[in-house]
Short mmCIF file of C-alpha atoms in Angstrom, two decimals:
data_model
loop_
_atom_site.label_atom_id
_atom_site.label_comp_id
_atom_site.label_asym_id
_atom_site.label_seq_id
_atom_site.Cartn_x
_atom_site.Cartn_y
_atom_site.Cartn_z
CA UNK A 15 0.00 0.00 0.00
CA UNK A 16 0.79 3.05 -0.83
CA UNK A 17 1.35 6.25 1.12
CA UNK A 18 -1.97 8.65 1.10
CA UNK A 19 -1.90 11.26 -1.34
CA UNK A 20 -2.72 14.98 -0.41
CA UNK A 21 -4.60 16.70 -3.20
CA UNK A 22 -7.29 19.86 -3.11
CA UNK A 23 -10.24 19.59 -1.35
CA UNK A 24 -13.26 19.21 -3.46
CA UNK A 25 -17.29 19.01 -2.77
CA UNK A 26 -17.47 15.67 -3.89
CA UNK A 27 -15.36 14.78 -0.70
CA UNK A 28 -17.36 15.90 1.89
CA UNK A 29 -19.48 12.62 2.41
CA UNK A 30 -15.67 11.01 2.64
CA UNK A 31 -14.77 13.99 5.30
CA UNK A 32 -17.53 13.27 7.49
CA UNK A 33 -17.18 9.57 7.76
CA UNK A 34 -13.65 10.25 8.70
CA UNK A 35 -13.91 12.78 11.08
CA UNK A 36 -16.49 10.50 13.19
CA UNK A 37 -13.96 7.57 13.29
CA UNK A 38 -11.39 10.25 14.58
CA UNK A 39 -14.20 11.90 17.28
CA UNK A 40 -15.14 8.07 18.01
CA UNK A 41 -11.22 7.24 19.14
CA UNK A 42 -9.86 11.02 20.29
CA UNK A 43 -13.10 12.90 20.94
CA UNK A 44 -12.47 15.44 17.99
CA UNK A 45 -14.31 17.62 17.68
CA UNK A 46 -15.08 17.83 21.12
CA UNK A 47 -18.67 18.31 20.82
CA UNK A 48 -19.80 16.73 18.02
CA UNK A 49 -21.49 18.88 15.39
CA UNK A 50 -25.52 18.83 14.80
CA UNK A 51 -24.39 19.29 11.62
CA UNK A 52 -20.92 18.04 10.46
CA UNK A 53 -21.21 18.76 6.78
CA UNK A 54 -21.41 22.26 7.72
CA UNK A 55 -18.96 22.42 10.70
CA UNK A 56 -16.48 21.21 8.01
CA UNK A 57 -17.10 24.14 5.37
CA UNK A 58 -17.59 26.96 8.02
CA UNK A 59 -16.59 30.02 8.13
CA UNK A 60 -15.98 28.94 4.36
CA UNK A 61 -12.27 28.32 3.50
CA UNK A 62 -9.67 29.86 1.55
CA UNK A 63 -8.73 26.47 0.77
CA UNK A 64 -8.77 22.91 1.88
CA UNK A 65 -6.55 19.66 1.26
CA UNK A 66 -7.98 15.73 1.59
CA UNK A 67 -5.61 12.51 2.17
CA UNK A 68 -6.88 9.95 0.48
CA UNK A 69 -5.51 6.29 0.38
CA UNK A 70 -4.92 4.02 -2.62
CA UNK A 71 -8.82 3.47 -2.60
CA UNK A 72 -9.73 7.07 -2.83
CA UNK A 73 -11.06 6.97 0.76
CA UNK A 74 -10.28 10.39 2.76
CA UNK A 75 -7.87 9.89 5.64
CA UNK A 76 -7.14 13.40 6.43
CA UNK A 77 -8.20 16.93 6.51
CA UNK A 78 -7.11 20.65 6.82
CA UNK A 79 -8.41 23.40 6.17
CA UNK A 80 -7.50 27.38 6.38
CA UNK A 81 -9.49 30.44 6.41
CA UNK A 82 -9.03 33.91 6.25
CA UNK A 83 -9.30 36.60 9.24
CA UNK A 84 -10.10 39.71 8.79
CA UNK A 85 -7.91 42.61 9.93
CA UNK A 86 -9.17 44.62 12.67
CA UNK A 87 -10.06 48.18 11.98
CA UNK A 88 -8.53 49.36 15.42
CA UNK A 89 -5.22 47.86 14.47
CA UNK A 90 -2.23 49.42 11.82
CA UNK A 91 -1.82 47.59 8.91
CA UNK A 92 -0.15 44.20 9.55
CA UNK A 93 0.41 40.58 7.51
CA UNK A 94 -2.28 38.59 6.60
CA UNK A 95 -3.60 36.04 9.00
CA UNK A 96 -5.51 32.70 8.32
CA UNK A 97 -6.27 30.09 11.01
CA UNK A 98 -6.10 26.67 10.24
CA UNK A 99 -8.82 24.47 10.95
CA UNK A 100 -10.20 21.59 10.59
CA UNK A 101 -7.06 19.23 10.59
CA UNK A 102 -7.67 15.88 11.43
CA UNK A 103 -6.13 12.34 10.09
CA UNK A 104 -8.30 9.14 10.39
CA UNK A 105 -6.88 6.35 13.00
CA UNK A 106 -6.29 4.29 10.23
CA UNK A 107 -3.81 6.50 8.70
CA UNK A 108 -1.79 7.32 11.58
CA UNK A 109 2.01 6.75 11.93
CA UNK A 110 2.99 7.89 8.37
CA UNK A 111 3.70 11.20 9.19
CA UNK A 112 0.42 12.82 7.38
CA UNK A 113 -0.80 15.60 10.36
CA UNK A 114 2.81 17.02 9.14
CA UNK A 115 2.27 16.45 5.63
CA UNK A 116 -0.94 18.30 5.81
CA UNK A 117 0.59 21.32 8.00
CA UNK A 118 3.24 21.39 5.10
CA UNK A 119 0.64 21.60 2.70
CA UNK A 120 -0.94 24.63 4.77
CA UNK A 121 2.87 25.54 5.11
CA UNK A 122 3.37 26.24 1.34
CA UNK A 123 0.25 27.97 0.94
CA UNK A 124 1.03 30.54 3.55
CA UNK A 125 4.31 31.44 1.66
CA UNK A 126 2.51 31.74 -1.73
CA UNK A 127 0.06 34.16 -0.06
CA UNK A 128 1.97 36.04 1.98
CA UNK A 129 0.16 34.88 4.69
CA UNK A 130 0.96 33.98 8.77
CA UNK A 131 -0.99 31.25 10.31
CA UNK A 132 -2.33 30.87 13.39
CA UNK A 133 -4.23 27.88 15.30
CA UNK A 134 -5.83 27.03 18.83
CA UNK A 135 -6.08 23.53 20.32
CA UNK A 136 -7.55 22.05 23.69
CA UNK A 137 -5.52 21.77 26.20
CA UNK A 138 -5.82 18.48 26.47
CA UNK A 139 -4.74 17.84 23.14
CA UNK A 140 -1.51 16.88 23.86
CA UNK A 141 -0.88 15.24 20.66
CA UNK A 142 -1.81 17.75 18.77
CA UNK A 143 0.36 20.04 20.30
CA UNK A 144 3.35 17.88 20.48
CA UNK A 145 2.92 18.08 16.13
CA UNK A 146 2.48 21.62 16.26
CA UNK A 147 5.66 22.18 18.26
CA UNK A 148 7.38 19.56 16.11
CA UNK A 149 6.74 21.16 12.92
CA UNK A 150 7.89 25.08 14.07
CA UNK A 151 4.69 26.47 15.84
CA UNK A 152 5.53 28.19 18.60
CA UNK A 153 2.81 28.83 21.82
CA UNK A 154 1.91 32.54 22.40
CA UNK A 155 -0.75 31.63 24.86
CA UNK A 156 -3.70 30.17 26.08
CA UNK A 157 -7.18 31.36 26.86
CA UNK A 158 -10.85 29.66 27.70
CA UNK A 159 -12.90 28.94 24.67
CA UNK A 160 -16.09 30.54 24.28
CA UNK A 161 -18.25 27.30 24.52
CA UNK A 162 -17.53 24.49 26.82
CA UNK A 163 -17.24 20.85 27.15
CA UNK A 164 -20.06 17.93 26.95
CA UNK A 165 -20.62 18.14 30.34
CA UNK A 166 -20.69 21.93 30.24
CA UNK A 167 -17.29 22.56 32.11
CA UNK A 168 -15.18 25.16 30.40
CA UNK A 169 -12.53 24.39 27.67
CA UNK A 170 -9.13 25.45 28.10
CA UNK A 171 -7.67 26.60 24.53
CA UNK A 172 -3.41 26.60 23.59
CA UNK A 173 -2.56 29.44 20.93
CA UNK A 174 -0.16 28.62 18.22
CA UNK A 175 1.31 30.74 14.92
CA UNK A 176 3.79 30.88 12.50
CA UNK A 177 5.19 32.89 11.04
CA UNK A 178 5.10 31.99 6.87
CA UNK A 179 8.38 32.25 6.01
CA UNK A 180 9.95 30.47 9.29
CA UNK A 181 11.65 27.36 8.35
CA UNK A 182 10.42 24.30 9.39
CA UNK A 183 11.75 22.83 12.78
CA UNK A 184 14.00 20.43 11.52
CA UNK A 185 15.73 22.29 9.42
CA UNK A 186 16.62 25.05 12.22
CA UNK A 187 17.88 22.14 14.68
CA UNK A 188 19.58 20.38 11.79
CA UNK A 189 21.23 23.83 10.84
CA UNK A 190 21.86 24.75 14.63
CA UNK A 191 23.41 21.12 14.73
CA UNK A 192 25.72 21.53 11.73
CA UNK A 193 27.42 24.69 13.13
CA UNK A 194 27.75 23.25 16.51
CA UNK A 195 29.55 20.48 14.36
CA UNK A 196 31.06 22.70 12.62
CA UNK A 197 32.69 24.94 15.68
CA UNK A 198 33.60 22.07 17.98
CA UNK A 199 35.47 19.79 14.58
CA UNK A 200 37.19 23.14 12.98
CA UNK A 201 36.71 25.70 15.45
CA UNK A 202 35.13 27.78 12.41
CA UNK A 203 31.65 29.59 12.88
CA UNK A 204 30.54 28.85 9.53
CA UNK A 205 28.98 26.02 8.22
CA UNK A 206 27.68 24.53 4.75
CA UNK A 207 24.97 22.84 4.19
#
């Protein structure tokens, strides 16, 4: 088998999208309250754009989606902003890497926009965070959500962004590890990679 295959998001694919975001709720409780309606939770606030996984059999295995915010009016002029949303990868799927495949995906089209992303995640949602911090995004804080859990307890939220043109994780500790090399072997401050 081979690995899924991340192509545009298209309305044929929402039937797929639903089935497997309710195998991913079903195992990790995501989303946390499940929608009334899911078709719509998946294509609101309408996106700027949206990416499926899908395996050798066309099934969808993954999801992300970003969408635009709007400037506010009380603020100077800054970059553009889009949140990402949406992102989940079916149990079935897991351990290929394809949560970071999809944030790459997001990744590129940030750069081609101009365009900074930012995300929130439950606290609880350890996992999720763990890939986030992984691939580059960096915490800048946390608040509580403005709806709450099943039970009706409040839902503590983790803010993440990134910046488009940071470079990914790896390659700033694979970088920071080659001139560490590259000092302690030569005694230079210059590497080349």
């Amino acid at each position: 088998m081979s690995p899924p295959h991340i192509r545009r998001w298209r309305a044929a694919d929402l039937d797929g999208c639903v089935a497997a975001l309710a195998e991913v709720h079903q195992v990790d409780r995501y989303p946390m309250n499940w929608p009334a309606d899911p078709h719509h939770w998946l294509c609101e606030p309408r996106p700027a754009d949206a990416w499926v996984a899908v395996d050798d059999e066309e099934a969808i295995v993954g999801h992300v989606a970003v969408h635009r915010l709007p400037s506010s009016a009380d603020e100077p002029p800054a970059r553009q902003t889009a949140e990402v949303a949406r992102l989940f990868v079916a149990p079935t799927a897991r351990g290929s890497a394809l949560g970071s495949a999809l944030l790459d995906r997001v990744r590129q089209w940030a750069r081609a926009h101009g365009t900074d992303l930012v995300l929130e995640v439950t606290s609880d949602g350890v996992a999720a965070a763990a890939l986030y911090e992984r691939t580059g995004w960096r915490c800048t804080g946390t608040s509580t959500a403005p709806w709450t859990a099943p039970d009706g307890s409040p839902v503590s939220l983790r803010h993440y962004t990134l910046s488009c043109d940071a470079a990914p994780a790896i390659a700033v500790r694979r970088r920071a590890s080659r001139a560490a090399a590259s000092r302690s072997s030569a005694g230079s401050s210059t590497s080349t990679w």
